[in-house]
Amino acid sequence: KRQVSTQSTGTDGVLNSKENVEALEMLKEMTKYAGNYLKALNNSVGSALNRLCSGKSAMVPAWSGNLFDTLDPAKCSQSKNISYTIVPGEKYHRLSLGGQGLHVIRSSRNNIQESLKFLKWMQSKEIQRRWVLDFGLFSARKSIMASGSFLQKNPFNPMFSVSYPLANDFWRIPEYSKLLPIHQKKMWDYLKNITNLSAKEVLDQIAAEEQRTIDAAYPLGPPGPELRRASESASYVFIVLTLLSMIGMAAIIAMLIIKRNHIQIKASSPLFSLISIFGALLLLSVNLIRGFTADDNCMLEVWFFGVGFILLFSPIFAKIYRIHKIFNTMTLEKFSVSNLELLQIVTITLGLEIILLIVWSIVRPLTKERRVTLTDFTYICSSGTLSPAFWSIFIIYKAVVICSGVYLSIATRKVYKLYNESLNTVLAIYNTFFVAVIAVPLLALNAENKTAFLIIEGTSILILSNVTIALLIMPRIKSAFSEPDSNMNSFYPTDKATLDSSSKNNNIIS
């Protein structure tokens, strides 16, 4: 699909603008005093410059590349009397690029890489410097154009360095060769009084005829490089899978509420299970943001992922911390670890994440950065030179949180099975580590391949959120629905003395 540019490129109101009408009228007025200048228009640029050098014309337009002969007194008797300037501009200052630059043809399939290597070599600073100093030619490299050696090489070089940034390559669209004859014929008829039309009427005709030519060539709108997007089919697939996952999470929440009084659910601290599910929903939302808005909400994706990740894992680790403190504290005193204490742990962990995200959002937030290739362009999310630093801190903090979970799982591996979630927690952490080791490098390598990036990111988030919830919450729900609610104490003792004794004889992870 061709991307339709939102920038107005119509000829009406541009070619026939008030300023252009006045300019054309002024040009016709000047021709009254130009002698044989109109006759010279039938000839080449070389003929026009010959008239200048012989003193028959006072001023002529010419390309910079044609001016070298004007420096040689043997070829140009008026060389010492010639000065150089650029064509002035009024409302918009644009100049036509003369000659043709080096191009790699879009449709070419042979030797593209070799051609690109040559272009890279040709535009290197050293080669461009030699191009100017050894051959006295022009360079489009800004640092070269601004150098004293270039500006002093030829008397028209300062004019070139000012005019080049104003140049437009109008030949970049093939239809320009069809527009020129329309322009030339009607302008010539006006200047030679072959037509009785006014300057405004002539420019109106040119604008209308050239617009018809452009519209016939581009019925879908002005041509432009295609925006490389992720596959629509892949986007729809991940949106559907994400919505199904969210429906599954909602079903798990309902089951937790229904079985909230079952000892299996009580032992799992249902409040923190619900917080973890909420974190999983935030993680899944990243897929929806990516699917619906592509790279339009770079920082929003990071916020949802960061907060979602912390809320998914920190409540789980907080619960294990309570089990660790109760069963591994060597004391004869009776004590408890309340939900409020665990909420403080979750809040602190989440708070550090939010501080990081706020600093990132203020100092150098992720924004869309355009990347252009030979045939298309795309956007990536970038914080410029600070991207590596912020991403490193973002990932390292989560690694620290995960490592705390590893330690707590090992420390509680011998706790009584009713409260022991160490095995499933270790499996969830292993799953997270495995996904991260594979996904993070692949995402970095495929930042500009939008379909691959969508698939890698979407799959990673689906696995991370669904597998974690399946390992840490679903076994409790399964037991709650398969085991009777009555007489549960006969199955699962709840006094600490019995639990301590049982813990020694029920090593879940040896």
PDB file of C-alpha atoms in Angstrom, residues 95-235:
ATOM      1  CA  LEU A  95      16.562  25.884  -5.814  1.00  0.00           C
ATOM      2  CA  SER A  96      16.600  23.212  -8.488  1.00  0.00           C
ATOM      3  CA  LEU A  97      19.387  20.678  -8.064  1.00  0.00           C
ATOM      4  CA  GLY A  98      21.535  20.631 -11.181  1.00  0.00           C
ATOM      5  CA  GLY A  99      22.936  17.405 -12.550  1.00  0.00           C
ATOM      6  CA  GLN A 100      22.301  14.046 -10.953  1.00  0.00           C
ATOM      7  CA  GLY A 101      23.793  12.574  -7.815  1.00  0.00           C
ATOM      8  CA  LEU A 102      24.876   8.996  -7.232  1.00  0.00           C
ATOM      9  CA  HIS A 103      21.848   6.746  -6.828  1.00  0.00           C
ATOM     10  CA  VAL A 104      21.165   3.105  -6.079  1.00  0.00           C
ATOM     11  CA  ILE A 105      18.137   2.054  -8.092  1.00  0.00           C
ATOM     12  CA  ARG A 106      15.322   0.812  -5.851  1.00  0.00           C
ATOM     13  CA  SER A 107      14.337  -2.010  -8.228  1.00  0.00           C
ATOM     14  CA  SER A 108      17.909  -3.230  -8.642  1.00  0.00           C
ATOM     15  CA  ARG A 109      18.643  -6.673  -7.245  1.00  0.00           C
ATOM     16  CA  ASN A 110      22.312  -6.967  -8.244  1.00  0.00           C
ATOM     17  CA  ASN A 111      25.365  -5.659  -6.398  1.00  0.00           C
ATOM     18  CA  ILE A 112      23.358  -3.446  -4.026  1.00  0.00           C
ATOM     19  CA  GLN A 113      25.734  -4.015  -1.132  1.00  0.00           C
ATOM     20  CA  GLU A 114      28.768  -3.241  -3.305  1.00  0.00           C
ATOM     21  CA  SER A 115      27.059  -0.063  -4.514  1.00  0.00           C
ATOM     22  CA  LEU A 116      26.318   0.997  -0.959  1.00  0.00           C
ATOM     23  CA  LYS A 117      29.924   0.351   0.025  1.00  0.00           C
ATOM     24  CA  PHE A 118      31.063   2.575  -2.842  1.00  0.00           C
ATOM     25  CA  LEU A 119      28.650   5.335  -1.762  1.00  0.00           C
ATOM     26  CA  LYS A 120      29.941   5.100   1.785  1.00  0.00           C
ATOM     27  CA  TRP A 121      33.528   5.365   0.535  1.00  0.00           C
ATOM     28  CA  MET A 122      32.687   8.225  -1.820  1.00  0.00           C
ATOM     29  CA  GLN A 123      31.014  10.349   0.834  1.00  0.00           C
ATOM     30  CA  SER A 124      33.698   9.773   3.461  1.00  0.00           C
ATOM     31  CA  LYS A 125      35.323  12.955   4.715  1.00  0.00           C
ATOM     32  CA  GLU A 126      38.798  12.157   3.375  1.00  0.00           C
ATOM     33  CA  ILE A 127      37.618  11.324  -0.157  1.00  0.00           C
ATOM     34  CA  GLN A 128      35.375  14.395  -0.244  1.00  0.00           C
ATOM     35  CA  ARG A 129      38.272  16.553   0.938  1.00  0.00           C
ATOM     36  CA  ARG A 130      40.479  15.224  -1.877  1.00  0.00           C
ATOM     37  CA  TRP A 131      37.591  15.644  -4.327  1.00  0.00           C
ATOM     38  CA  VAL A 132      37.585  19.358  -3.501  1.00  0.00           C
ATOM     39  CA  LEU A 133      41.308  20.092  -3.074  1.00  0.00           C
ATOM     40  CA  ASP A 134      42.780  17.823  -5.779  1.00  0.00           C
ATOM     41  CA  PHE A 135      40.119  18.303  -8.442  1.00  0.00           C
ATOM     42  CA  GLY A 136      38.562  21.620  -7.436  1.00  0.00           C
ATOM     43  CA  LEU A 137      35.058  20.140  -7.514  1.00  0.00           C
ATOM     44  CA  PHE A 138      32.078  20.476  -5.171  1.00  0.00           C
ATOM     45  CA  SER A 139      31.152  18.515  -2.074  1.00  0.00           C
ATOM     46  CA  ALA A 140      27.755  18.119  -0.425  1.00  0.00           C
ATOM     47  CA  ARG A 141      29.356  17.180   2.875  1.00  0.00           C
ATOM     48  CA  LYS A 142      28.553  19.933   5.377  1.00  0.00           C
ATOM     49  CA  SER A 143      31.919  19.873   7.129  1.00  0.00           C
ATOM     50  CA  ILE A 144      33.705  20.223   3.779  1.00  0.00           C
ATOM     51  CA  MET A 145      31.461  23.036   2.543  1.00  0.00           C
ATOM     52  CA  ALA A 146      32.084  24.951   5.761  1.00  0.00           C
ATOM     53  CA  SER A 147      35.868  24.513   5.638  1.00  0.00           C
ATOM     54  CA  GLY A 148      38.127  27.397   4.702  1.00  0.00           C
ATOM     55  CA  SER A 149      39.945  25.301   2.086  1.00  0.00           C
ATOM     56  CA  PHE A 150      36.691  24.806   0.181  1.00  0.00           C
ATOM     57  CA  LEU A 151      35.409  28.372   0.530  1.00  0.00           C
ATOM     58  CA  GLN A 152      38.715  29.802  -0.751  1.00  0.00           C
ATOM     59  CA  LYS A 153      39.242  27.292  -3.582  1.00  0.00           C
ATOM     60  CA  ASN A 154      37.018  29.101  -6.133  1.00  0.00           C
ATOM     61  CA  PRO A 155      35.276  32.502  -6.008  1.00  0.00           C
ATOM     62  CA  PHE A 156      31.850  30.888  -6.476  1.00  0.00           C
ATOM     63  CA  ASN A 157      32.331  28.271  -3.731  1.00  0.00           C
ATOM     64  CA  PRO A 158      30.905  30.500  -0.939  1.00  0.00           C
ATOM     65  CA  MET A 159      27.773  30.914  -3.065  1.00  0.00           C
ATOM     66  CA  PHE A 160      27.584  27.131  -3.505  1.00  0.00           C
ATOM     67  CA  SER A 161      27.835  26.453   0.249  1.00  0.00           C
ATOM     68  CA  VAL A 162      24.893  28.805   0.853  1.00  0.00           C
ATOM     69  CA  SER A 163      22.754  27.601  -2.039  1.00  0.00           C
ATOM     70  CA  TYR A 164      23.175  23.846  -1.693  1.00  0.00           C
ATOM     71  CA  PRO A 165      21.027  23.462   1.462  1.00  0.00           C
ATOM     72  CA  LEU A 166      18.211  25.144  -0.513  1.00  0.00           C
ATOM     73  CA  ALA A 167      18.411  22.680  -3.409  1.00  0.00           C
ATOM     74  CA  ASN A 168      15.579  20.271  -4.232  1.00  0.00           C
ATOM     75  CA  ASP A 169      16.010  17.261  -6.497  1.00  0.00           C
ATOM     76  CA  PHE A 170      12.839  17.681  -8.563  1.00  0.00           C
ATOM     77  CA  TRP A 171      13.915  14.831 -10.823  1.00  0.00           C
ATOM     78  CA  ARG A 172      13.312  12.372  -8.007  1.00  0.00           C
ATOM     79  CA  ILE A 173       9.863  11.710  -9.465  1.00  0.00           C
ATOM     80  CA  PRO A 174       9.866  10.361 -13.059  1.00  0.00           C
ATOM     81  CA  GLU A 175       6.911  12.563 -14.008  1.00  0.00           C
ATOM     82  CA  TYR A 176       9.103  15.665 -13.769  1.00  0.00           C
ATOM     83  CA  SER A 177      10.133  15.057 -17.392  1.00  0.00           C
ATOM     84  CA  LYS A 178       6.441  15.368 -18.338  1.00  0.00           C
ATOM     85  CA  LEU A 179       5.922  18.495 -16.272  1.00  0.00           C
ATOM     86  CA  LEU A 180       8.839  20.415 -17.797  1.00  0.00           C
ATOM     87  CA  PRO A 181       7.461  20.630 -21.395  1.00  0.00           C
ATOM     88  CA  ILE A 182       4.143  21.964 -20.046  1.00  0.00           C
ATOM     89  CA  HIS A 183       5.971  24.597 -18.066  1.00  0.00           C
ATOM     90  CA  GLN A 184       8.431  25.546 -20.793  1.00  0.00           C
ATOM     91  CA  LYS A 185       5.872  25.831 -23.625  1.00  0.00           C
ATOM     92  CA  LYS A 186       3.382  28.016 -21.787  1.00  0.00           C
ATOM     93  CA  MET A 187       6.079  30.215 -20.183  1.00  0.00           C
ATOM     94  CA  TRP A 188       7.753  30.690 -23.573  1.00  0.00           C
ATOM     95  CA  ASP A 189       4.478  31.638 -25.255  1.00  0.00           C
ATOM     96  CA  TYR A 190       3.867  34.214 -22.528  1.00  0.00           C
ATOM     97  CA  LEU A 191       7.350  35.754 -22.633  1.00  0.00           C
ATOM     98  CA  LYS A 192       7.345  35.903 -26.457  1.00  0.00           C
ATOM     99  CA  ASN A 193       3.809  37.396 -26.581  1.00  0.00           C
ATOM    100  CA  ILE A 194       2.553  34.387 -28.536  1.00  0.00           C
ATOM    101  CA  THR A 195      -0.396  34.265 -26.144  1.00  0.00           C
ATOM    102  CA  ASN A 196      -2.503  37.127 -24.872  1.00  0.00           C
ATOM    103  CA  LEU A 197      -3.086  35.486 -21.497  1.00  0.00           C
ATOM    104  CA  SER A 198      -2.068  37.289 -18.310  1.00  0.00           C
ATOM    105  CA  ALA A 199       0.647  35.972 -16.018  1.00  0.00           C
ATOM    106  CA  LYS A 200      -2.050  34.737 -13.616  1.00  0.00           C
ATOM    107  CA  GLU A 201      -3.948  32.909 -16.376  1.00  0.00           C
ATOM    108  CA  VAL A 202      -0.763  31.317 -17.701  1.00  0.00           C
ATOM    109  CA  LEU A 203       0.223  30.029 -14.269  1.00  0.00           C
ATOM    110  CA  ASP A 204      -3.341  28.811 -13.632  1.00  0.00           C
ATOM    111  CA  GLN A 205      -3.166  26.749 -16.822  1.00  0.00           C
ATOM    112  CA  ILE A 206       0.260  25.365 -15.916  1.00  0.00           C
ATOM    113  CA  ALA A 207      -0.909  24.441 -12.402  1.00  0.00           C
ATOM    114  CA  ALA A 208      -4.074  22.704 -13.673  1.00  0.00           C
ATOM    115  CA  GLU A 209      -2.323  20.737 -16.443  1.00  0.00           C
ATOM    116  CA  GLU A 210       0.587  19.680 -14.277  1.00  0.00           C
ATOM    117  CA  GLN A 211      -1.788  18.625 -11.488  1.00  0.00           C
ATOM    118  CA  ARG A 212      -3.688  16.397 -13.947  1.00  0.00           C
ATOM    119  CA  THR A 213      -0.386  14.779 -14.923  1.00  0.00           C
ATOM    120  CA  ILE A 214       0.531  14.134 -11.285  1.00  0.00           C
ATOM    121  CA  ASP A 215      -2.956  12.822 -10.398  1.00  0.00           C
ATOM    122  CA  ALA A 216      -2.894  10.399 -13.333  1.00  0.00           C
ATOM    123  CA  ALA A 217       0.447   9.007 -12.168  1.00  0.00           C
ATOM    124  CA  TYR A 218      -0.469   8.868  -8.460  1.00  0.00           C
ATOM    125  CA  PRO A 219      -4.216   8.307  -8.025  1.00  0.00           C
ATOM    126  CA  LEU A 220      -3.691   7.276  -4.384  1.00  0.00           C
ATOM    127  CA  GLY A 221      -1.841  10.442  -3.504  1.00  0.00           C
ATOM    128  CA  PRO A 222       1.721  11.779  -3.576  1.00  0.00           C
ATOM    129  CA  PRO A 223       4.417   9.106  -3.658  1.00  0.00           C
ATOM    130  CA  GLY A 224       6.626   8.605  -0.678  1.00  0.00           C
ATOM    131  CA  PRO A 225       8.727   5.919   0.959  1.00  0.00           C
ATOM    132  CA  GLU A 226       6.601   3.173   2.438  1.00  0.00           C
ATOM    133  CA  LEU A 227       6.258   2.979   6.189  1.00  0.00           C
ATOM    134  CA  ARG A 228       7.407  -0.465   7.265  1.00  0.00           C
ATOM    135  CA  ARG A 229       4.837  -1.781   9.715  1.00  0.00           C
ATOM    136  CA  ALA A 230       4.247  -5.055  11.476  1.00  0.00           C
ATOM    137  CA  SER A 231       2.066  -7.547   9.648  1.00  0.00           C
ATOM    138  CA  GLU A 232      -1.614  -6.778  10.242  1.00  0.00           C
ATOM    139  CA  SER A 233      -2.341 -10.507  10.483  1.00  0.00           C
ATOM    140  CA  ALA A 234       0.309 -10.948  13.188  1.00  0.00           C
ATOM    141  CA  SER A 235      -1.085  -7.946  15.064  1.00  0.00           C
TER     142      SER A 235
END
